[in-house]
Tab-separated table of N, CA and C in Angstrom:
chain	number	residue	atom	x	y	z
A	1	UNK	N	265.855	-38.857	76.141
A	1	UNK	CA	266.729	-39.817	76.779
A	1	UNK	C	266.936	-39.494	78.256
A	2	UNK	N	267.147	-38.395	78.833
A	2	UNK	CA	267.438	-37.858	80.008
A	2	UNK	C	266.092	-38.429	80.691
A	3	UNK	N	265.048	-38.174	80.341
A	3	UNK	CA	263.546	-38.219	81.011
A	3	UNK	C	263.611	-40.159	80.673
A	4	UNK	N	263.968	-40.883	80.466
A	4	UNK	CA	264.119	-42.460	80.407
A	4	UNK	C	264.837	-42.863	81.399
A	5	UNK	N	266.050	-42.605	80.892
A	5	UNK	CA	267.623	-42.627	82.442
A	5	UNK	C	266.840	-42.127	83.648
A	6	UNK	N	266.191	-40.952	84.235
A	6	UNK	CA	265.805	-40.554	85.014
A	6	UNK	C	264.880	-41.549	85.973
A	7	UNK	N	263.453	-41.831	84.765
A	7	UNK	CA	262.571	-42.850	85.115
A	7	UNK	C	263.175	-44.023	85.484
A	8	UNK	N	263.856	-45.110	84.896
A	8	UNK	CA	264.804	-45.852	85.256
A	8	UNK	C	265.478	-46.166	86.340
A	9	UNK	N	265.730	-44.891	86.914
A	9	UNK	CA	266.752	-45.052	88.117
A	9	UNK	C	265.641	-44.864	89.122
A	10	UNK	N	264.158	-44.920	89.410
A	10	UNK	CA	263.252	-44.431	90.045
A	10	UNK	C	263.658	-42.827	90.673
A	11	UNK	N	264.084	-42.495	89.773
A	11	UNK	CA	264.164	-40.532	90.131
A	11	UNK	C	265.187	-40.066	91.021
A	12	UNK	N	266.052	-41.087	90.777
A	12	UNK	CA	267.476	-41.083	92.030
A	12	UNK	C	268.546	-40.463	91.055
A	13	UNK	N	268.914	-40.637	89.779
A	13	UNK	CA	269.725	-40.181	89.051
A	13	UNK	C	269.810	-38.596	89.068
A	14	UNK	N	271.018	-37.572	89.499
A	14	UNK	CA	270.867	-36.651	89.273
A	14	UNK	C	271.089	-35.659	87.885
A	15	UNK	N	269.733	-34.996	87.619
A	15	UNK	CA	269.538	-34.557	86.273
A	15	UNK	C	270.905	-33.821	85.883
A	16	UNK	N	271.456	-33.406	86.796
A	16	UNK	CA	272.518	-32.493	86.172
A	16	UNK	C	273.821	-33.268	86.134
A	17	UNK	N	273.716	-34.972	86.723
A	17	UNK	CA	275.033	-35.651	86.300
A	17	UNK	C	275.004	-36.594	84.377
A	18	UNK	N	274.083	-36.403	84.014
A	18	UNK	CA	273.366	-37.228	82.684
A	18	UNK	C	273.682	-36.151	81.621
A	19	UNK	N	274.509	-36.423	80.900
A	19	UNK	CA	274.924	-35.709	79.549
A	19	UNK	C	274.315	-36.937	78.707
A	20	UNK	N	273.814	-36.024	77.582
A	20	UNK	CA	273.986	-36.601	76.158
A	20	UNK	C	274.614	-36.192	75.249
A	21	UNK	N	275.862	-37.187	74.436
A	21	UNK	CA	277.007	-36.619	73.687
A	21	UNK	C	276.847	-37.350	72.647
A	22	UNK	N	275.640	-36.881	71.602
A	22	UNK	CA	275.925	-37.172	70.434
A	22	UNK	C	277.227	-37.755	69.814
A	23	UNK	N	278.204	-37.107	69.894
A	23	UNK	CA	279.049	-37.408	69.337
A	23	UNK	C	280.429	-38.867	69.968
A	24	UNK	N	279.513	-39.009	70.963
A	24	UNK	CA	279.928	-40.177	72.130
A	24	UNK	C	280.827	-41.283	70.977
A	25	UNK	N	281.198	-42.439	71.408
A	25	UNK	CA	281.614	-43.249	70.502
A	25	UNK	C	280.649	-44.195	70.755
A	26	UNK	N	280.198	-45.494	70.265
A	26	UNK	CA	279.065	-46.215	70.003
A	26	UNK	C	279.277	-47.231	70.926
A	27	UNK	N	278.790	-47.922	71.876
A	27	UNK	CA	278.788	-49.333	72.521
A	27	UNK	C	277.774	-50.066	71.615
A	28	UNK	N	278.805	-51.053	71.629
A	28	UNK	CA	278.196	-52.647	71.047
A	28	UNK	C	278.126	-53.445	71.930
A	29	UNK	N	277.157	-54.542	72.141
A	29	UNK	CA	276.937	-54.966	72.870
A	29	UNK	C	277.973	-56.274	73.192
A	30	UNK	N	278.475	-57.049	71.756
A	30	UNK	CA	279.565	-57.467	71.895
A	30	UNK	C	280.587	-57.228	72.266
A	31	UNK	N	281.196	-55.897	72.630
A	31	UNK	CA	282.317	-55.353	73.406
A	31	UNK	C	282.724	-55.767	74.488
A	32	UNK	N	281.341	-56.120	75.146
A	32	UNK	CA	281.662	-56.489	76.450
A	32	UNK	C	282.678	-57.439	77.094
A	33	UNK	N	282.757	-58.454	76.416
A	33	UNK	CA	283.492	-59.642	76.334
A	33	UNK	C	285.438	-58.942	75.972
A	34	UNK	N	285.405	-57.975	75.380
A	34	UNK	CA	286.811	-57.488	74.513
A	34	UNK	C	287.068	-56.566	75.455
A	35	UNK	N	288.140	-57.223	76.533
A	35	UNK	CA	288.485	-55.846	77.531
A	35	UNK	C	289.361	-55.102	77.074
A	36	UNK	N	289.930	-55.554	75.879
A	36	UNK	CA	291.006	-54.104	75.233
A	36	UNK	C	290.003	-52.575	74.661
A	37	UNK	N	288.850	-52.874	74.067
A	37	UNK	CA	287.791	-52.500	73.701
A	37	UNK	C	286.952	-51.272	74.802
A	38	UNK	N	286.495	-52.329	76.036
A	38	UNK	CA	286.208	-51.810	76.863
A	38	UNK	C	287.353	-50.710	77.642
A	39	UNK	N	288.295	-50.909	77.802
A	39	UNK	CA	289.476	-50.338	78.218
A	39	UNK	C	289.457	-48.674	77.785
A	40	UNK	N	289.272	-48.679	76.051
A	40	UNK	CA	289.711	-48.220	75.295
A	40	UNK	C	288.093	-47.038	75.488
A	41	UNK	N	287.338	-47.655	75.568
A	41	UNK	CA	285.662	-46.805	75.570
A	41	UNK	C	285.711	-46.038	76.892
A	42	UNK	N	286.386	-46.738	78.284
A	42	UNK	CA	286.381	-46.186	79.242
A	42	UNK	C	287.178	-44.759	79.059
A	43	UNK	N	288.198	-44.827	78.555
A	43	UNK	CA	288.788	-43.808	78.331
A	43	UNK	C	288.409	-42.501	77.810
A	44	UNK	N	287.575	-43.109	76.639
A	44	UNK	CA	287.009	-41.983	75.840
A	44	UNK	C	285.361	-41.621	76.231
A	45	UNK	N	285.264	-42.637	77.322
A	45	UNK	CA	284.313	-41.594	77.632
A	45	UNK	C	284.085	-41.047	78.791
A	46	UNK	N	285.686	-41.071	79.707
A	46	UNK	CA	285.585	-40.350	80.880
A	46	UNK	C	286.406	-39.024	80.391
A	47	UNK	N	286.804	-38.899	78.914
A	47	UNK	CA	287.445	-37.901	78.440
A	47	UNK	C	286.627	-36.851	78.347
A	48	UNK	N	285.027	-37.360	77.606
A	48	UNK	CA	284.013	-36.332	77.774
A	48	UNK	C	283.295	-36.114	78.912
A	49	UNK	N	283.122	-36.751	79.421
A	49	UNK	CA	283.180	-36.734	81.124
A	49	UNK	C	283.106	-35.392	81.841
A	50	UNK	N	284.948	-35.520	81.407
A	50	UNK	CA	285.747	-34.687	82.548
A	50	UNK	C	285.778	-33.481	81.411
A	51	UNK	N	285.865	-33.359	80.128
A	51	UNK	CA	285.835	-32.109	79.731
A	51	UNK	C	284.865	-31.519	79.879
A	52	UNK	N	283.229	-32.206	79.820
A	52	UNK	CA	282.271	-31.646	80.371
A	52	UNK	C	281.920	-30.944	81.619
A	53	UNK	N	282.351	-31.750	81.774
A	53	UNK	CA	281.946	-31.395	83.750
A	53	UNK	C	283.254	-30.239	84.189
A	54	UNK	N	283.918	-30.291	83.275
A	54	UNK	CA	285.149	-29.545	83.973
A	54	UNK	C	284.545	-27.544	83.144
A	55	UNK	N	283.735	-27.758	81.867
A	55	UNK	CA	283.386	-26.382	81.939
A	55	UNK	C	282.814	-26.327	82.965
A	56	UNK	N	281.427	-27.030	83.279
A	56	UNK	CA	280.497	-26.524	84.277
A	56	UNK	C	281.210	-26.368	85.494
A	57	UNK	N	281.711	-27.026	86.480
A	57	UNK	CA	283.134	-26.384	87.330
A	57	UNK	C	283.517	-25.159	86.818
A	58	UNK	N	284.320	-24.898	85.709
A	58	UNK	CA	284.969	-23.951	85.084
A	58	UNK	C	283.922	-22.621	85.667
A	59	UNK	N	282.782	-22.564	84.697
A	59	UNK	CA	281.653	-21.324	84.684
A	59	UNK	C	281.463	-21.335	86.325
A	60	UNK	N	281.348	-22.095	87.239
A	60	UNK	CA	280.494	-22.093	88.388
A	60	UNK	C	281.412	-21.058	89.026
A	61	UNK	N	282.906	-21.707	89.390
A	61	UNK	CA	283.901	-20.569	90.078
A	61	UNK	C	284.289	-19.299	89.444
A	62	UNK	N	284.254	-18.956	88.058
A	62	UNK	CA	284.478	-17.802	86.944
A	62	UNK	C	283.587	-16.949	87.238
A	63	UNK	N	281.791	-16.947	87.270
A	63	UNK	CA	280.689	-16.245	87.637
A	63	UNK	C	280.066	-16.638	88.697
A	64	UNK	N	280.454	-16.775	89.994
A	64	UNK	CA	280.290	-16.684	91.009
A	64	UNK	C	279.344	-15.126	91.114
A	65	UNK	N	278.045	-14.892	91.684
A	65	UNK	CA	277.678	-13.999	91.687
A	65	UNK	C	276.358	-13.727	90.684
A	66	UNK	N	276.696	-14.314	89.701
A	66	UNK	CA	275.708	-14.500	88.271
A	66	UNK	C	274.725	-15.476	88.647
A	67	UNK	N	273.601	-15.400	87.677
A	67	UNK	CA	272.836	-16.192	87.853
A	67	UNK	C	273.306	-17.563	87.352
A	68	UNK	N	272.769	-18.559	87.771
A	68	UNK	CA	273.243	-20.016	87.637
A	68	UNK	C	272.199	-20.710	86.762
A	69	UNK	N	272.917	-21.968	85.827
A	69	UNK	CA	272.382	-22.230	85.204
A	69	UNK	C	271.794	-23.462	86.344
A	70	UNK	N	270.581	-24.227	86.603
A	70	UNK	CA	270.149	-25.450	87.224
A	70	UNK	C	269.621	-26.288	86.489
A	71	UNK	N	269.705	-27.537	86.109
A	71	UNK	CA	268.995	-28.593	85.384
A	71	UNK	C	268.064	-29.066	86.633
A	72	UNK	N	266.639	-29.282	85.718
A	72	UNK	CA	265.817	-29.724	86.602
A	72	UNK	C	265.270	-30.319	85.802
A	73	UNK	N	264.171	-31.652	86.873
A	73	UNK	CA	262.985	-32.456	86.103
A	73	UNK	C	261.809	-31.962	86.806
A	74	UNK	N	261.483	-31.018	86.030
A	74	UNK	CA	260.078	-30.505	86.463
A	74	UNK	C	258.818	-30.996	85.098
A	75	UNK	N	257.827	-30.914	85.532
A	75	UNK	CA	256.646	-31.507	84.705
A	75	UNK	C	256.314	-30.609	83.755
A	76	UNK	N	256.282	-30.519	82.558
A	76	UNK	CA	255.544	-29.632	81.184
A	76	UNK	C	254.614	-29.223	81.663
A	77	UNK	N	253.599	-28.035	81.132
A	77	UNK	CA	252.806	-27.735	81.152
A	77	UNK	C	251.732	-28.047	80.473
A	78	UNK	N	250.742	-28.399	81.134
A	78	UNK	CA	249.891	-29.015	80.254
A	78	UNK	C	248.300	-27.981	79.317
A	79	UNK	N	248.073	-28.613	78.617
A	79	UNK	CA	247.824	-27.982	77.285
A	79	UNK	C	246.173	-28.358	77.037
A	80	UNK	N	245.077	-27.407	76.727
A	80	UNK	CA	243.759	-27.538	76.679
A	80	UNK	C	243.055	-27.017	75.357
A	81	UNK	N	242.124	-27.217	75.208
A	81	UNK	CA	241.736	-26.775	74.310
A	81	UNK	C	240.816	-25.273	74.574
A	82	UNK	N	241.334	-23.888	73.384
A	82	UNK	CA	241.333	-23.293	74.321
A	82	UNK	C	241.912	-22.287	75.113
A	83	UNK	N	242.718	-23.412	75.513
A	83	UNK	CA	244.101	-22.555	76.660
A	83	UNK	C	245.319	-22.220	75.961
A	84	UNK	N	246.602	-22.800	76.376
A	84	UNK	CA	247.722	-21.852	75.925
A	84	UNK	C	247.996	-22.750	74.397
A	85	UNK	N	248.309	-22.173	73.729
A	85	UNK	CA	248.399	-22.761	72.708
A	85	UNK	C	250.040	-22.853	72.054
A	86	UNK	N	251.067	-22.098	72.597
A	86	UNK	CA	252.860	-22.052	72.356
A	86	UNK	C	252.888	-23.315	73.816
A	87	UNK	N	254.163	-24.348	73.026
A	87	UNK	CA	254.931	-24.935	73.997
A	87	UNK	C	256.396	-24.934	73.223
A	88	UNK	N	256.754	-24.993	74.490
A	88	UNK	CA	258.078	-25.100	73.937
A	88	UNK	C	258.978	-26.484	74.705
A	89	UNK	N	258.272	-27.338	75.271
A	89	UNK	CA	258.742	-28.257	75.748
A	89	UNK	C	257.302	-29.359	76.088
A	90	UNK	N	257.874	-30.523	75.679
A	90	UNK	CA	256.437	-31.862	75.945
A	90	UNK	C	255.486	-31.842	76.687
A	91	UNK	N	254.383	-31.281	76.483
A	91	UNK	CA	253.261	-31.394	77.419
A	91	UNK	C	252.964	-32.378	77.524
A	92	UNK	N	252.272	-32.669	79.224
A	92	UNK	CA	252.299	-34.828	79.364
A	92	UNK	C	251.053	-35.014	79.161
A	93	UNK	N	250.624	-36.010	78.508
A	93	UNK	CA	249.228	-36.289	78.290
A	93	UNK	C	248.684	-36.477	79.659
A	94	UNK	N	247.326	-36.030	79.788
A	94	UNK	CA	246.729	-36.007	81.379
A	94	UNK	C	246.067	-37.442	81.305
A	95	UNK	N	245.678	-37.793	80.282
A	95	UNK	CA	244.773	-39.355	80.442
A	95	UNK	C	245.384	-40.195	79.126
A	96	UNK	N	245.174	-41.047	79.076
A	96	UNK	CA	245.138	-41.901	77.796
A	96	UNK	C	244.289	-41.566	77.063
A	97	UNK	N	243.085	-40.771	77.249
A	97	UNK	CA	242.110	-40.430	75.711
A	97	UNK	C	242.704	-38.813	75.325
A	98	UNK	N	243.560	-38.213	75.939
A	98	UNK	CA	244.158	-37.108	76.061
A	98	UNK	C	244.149	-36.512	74.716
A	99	UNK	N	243.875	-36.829	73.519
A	99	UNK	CA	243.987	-36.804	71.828
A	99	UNK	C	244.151	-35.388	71.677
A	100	UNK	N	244.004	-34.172	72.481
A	100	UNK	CA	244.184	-32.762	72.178
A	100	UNK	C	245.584	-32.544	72.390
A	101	UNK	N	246.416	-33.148	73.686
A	101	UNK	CA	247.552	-33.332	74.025
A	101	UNK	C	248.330	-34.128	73.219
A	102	UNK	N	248.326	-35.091	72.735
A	102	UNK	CA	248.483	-36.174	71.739
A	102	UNK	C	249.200	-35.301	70.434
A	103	UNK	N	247.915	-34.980	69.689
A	103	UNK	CA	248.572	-34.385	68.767
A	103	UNK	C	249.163	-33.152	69.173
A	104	UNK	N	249.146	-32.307	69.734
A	104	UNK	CA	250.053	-31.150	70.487
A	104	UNK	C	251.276	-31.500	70.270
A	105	UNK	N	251.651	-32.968	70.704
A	105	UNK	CA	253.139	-33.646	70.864
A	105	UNK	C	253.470	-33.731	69.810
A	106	UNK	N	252.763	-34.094	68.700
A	106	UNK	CA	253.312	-34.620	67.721
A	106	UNK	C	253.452	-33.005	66.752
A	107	UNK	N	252.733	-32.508	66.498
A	107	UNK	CA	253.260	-31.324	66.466
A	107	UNK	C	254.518	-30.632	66.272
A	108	UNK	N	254.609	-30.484	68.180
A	108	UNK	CA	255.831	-29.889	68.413
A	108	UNK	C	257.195	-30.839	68.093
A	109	UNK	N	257.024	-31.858	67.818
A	109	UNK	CA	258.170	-32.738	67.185
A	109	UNK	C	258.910	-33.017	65.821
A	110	UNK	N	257.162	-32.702	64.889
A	110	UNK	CA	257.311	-31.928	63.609
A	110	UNK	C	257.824	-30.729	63.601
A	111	UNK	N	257.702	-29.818	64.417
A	111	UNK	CA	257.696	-28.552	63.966
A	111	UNK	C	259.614	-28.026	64.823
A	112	UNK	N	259.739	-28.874	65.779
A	112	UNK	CA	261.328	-28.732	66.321
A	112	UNK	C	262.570	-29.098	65.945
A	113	UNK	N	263.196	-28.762	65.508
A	113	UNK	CA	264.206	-29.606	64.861
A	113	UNK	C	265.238	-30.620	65.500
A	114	UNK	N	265.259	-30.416	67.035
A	114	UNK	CA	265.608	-30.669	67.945
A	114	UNK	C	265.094	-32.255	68.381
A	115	UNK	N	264.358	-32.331	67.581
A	115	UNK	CA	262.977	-33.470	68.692
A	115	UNK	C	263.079	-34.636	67.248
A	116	UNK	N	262.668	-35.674	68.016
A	116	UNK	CA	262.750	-37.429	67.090
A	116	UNK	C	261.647	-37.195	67.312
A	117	UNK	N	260.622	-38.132	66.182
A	117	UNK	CA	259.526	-38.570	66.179
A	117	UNK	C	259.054	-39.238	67.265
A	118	UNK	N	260.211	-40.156	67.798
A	118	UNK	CA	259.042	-41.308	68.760
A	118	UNK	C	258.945	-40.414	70.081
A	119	UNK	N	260.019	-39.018	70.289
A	119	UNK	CA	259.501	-38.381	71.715
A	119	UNK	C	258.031	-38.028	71.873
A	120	UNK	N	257.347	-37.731	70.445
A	120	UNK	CA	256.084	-37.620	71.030
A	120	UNK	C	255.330	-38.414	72.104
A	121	UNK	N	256.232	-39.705	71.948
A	121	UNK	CA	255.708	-40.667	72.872
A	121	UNK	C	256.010	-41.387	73.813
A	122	UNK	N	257.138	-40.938	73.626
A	122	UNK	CA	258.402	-41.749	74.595
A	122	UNK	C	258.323	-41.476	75.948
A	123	UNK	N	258.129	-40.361	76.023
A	123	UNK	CA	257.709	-40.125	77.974
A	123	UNK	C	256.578	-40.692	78.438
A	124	UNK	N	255.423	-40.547	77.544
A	124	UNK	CA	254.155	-41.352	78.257
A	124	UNK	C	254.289	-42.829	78.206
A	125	UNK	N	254.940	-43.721	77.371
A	125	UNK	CA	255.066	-44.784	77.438
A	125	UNK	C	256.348	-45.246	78.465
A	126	UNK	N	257.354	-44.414	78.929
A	126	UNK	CA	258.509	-44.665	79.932
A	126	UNK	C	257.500	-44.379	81.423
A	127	UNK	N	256.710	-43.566	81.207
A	127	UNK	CA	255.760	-43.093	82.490
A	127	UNK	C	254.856	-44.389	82.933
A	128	UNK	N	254.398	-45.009	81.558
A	128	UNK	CA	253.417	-46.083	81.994
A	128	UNK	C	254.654	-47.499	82.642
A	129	UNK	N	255.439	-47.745	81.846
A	129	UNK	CA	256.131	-48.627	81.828
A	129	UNK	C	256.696	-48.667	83.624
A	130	UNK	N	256.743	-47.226	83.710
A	130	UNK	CA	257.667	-47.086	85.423
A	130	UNK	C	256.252	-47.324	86.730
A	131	UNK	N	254.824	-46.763	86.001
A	131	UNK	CA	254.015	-47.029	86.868
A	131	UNK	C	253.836	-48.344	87.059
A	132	UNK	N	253.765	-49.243	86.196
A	132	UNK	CA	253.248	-50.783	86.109
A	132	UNK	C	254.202	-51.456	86.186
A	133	UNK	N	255.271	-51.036	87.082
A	133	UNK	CA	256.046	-52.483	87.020
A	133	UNK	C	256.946	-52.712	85.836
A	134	UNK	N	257.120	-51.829	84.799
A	134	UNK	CA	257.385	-52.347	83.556
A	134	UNK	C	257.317	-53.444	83.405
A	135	UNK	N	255.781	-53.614	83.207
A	135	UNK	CA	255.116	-54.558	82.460
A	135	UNK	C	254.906	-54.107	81.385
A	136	UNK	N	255.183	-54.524	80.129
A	136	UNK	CA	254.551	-53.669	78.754
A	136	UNK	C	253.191	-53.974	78.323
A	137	UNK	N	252.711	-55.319	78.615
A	137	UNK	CA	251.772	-55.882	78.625
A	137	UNK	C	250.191	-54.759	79.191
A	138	UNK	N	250.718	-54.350	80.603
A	138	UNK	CA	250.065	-53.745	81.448
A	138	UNK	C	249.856	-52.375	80.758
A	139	UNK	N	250.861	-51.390	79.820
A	139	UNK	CA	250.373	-50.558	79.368
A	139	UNK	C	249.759	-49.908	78.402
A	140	UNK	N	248.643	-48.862	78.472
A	140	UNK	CA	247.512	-49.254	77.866
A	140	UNK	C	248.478	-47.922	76.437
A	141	UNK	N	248.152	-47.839	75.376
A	141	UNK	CA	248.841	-47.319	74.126
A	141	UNK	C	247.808	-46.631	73.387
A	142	UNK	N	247.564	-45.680	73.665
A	142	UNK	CA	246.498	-44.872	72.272
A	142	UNK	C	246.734	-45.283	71.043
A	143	UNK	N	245.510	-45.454	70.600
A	143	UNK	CA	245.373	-45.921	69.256
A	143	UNK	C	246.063	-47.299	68.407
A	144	UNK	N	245.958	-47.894	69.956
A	144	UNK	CA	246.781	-49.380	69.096
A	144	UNK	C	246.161	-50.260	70.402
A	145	UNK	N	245.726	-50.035	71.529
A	145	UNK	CA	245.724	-50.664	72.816
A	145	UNK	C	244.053	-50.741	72.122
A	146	UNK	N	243.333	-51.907	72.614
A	146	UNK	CA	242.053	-52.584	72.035
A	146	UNK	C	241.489	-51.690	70.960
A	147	UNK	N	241.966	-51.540	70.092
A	147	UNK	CA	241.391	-51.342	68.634
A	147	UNK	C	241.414	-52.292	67.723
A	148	UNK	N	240.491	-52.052	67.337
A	148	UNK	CA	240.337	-53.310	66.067
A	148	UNK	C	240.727	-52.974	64.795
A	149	UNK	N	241.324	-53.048	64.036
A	149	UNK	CA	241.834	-52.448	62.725
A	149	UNK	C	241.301	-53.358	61.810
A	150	UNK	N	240.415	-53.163	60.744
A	150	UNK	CA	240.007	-53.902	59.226
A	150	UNK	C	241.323	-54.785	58.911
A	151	UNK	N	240.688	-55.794	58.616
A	151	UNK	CA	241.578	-57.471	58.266
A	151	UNK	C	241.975	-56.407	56.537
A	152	UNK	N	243.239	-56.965	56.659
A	152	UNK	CA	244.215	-56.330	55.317
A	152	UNK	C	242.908	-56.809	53.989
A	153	UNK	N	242.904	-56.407	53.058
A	153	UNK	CA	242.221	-56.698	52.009
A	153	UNK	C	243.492	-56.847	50.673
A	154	UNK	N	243.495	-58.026	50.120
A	154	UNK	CA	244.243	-58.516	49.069
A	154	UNK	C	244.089	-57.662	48.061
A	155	UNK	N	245.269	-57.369	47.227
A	155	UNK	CA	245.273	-56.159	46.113
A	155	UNK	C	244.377	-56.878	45.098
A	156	UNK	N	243.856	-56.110	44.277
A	156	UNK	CA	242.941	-55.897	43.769
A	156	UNK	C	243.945	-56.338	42.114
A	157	UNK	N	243.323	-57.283	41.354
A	157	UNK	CA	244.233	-57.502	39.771
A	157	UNK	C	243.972	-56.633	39.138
């Protein structure tokens, strides 16, 4: 999600102002219209907000001197056949036929407990989407972008 918001804002959003709070309360899209609603969301979610942001404040003046924690958007390392074989964070596919990288992703998404299924894919398709205009049309999709798949065959009595 952070690496979407990021893309989105064309790379202006700062990584270290973007929390994700699971435990957030839910926007509906109908809310919008219900300013008691809205009122009520603003509240609770400048509550996590400010409790958030108020540790990181908190730690910054407390360990003054210590090393600092920095959020950054720096690029994964990318992955060969071959070469390094531990990741511990999304390697970006280098091309669209990239299929060594590909499954790498999917992989590490199985194997993290941390990670949703669709991140295997979610950055290269937010990447294409931000290069082209988000055009969806325009971006090209491994293994679904001009393939031909066998016409369904009727079950068998």
């Amino acid at each position: 999600m952070c690496h979407l918001l990021w893309k989105a804002s064309d790379e202006r959003l700062l990584p270290e102002r973007v929390y994700i709070a699971p435990h957030a309360p839910s926007f509906v899209l109908a809310d919008m219209h219900d300013e008691a609603q809205l009122r009520k969301l603003d509240a609770e979610f400048r509550a996590i907000w400010n409790s958030t942001r108020a540790t990181v404040e908190l730690a910054r003046n407390m360990f003054q001197g210590f090393a600092a924690f920095e959020t950054t958007m720096r690029p994964a390392p990318t992955v060969d056949v071959g070469g390094k074989m531990v990741v511990s964070e999304m390697p970006p596919l280098r091309s669209r036929d990239d299929r060594f990288t590909a499954i790498t992703r999917l992989r590490l998404v199985m194997e993290d407990p941390g990670q949703l299924l669709a991140n295997s894919v979610a950055s290269y398709i937010i990447d294409q989407l931000s290069e082209h205009g988000n055009r969806p049309a325009a971006v090209f999709i491994p293994g679904f972008t001009n393939v031909t798949y066998p016409a369904r065959q009727p079950p068998k009595s």
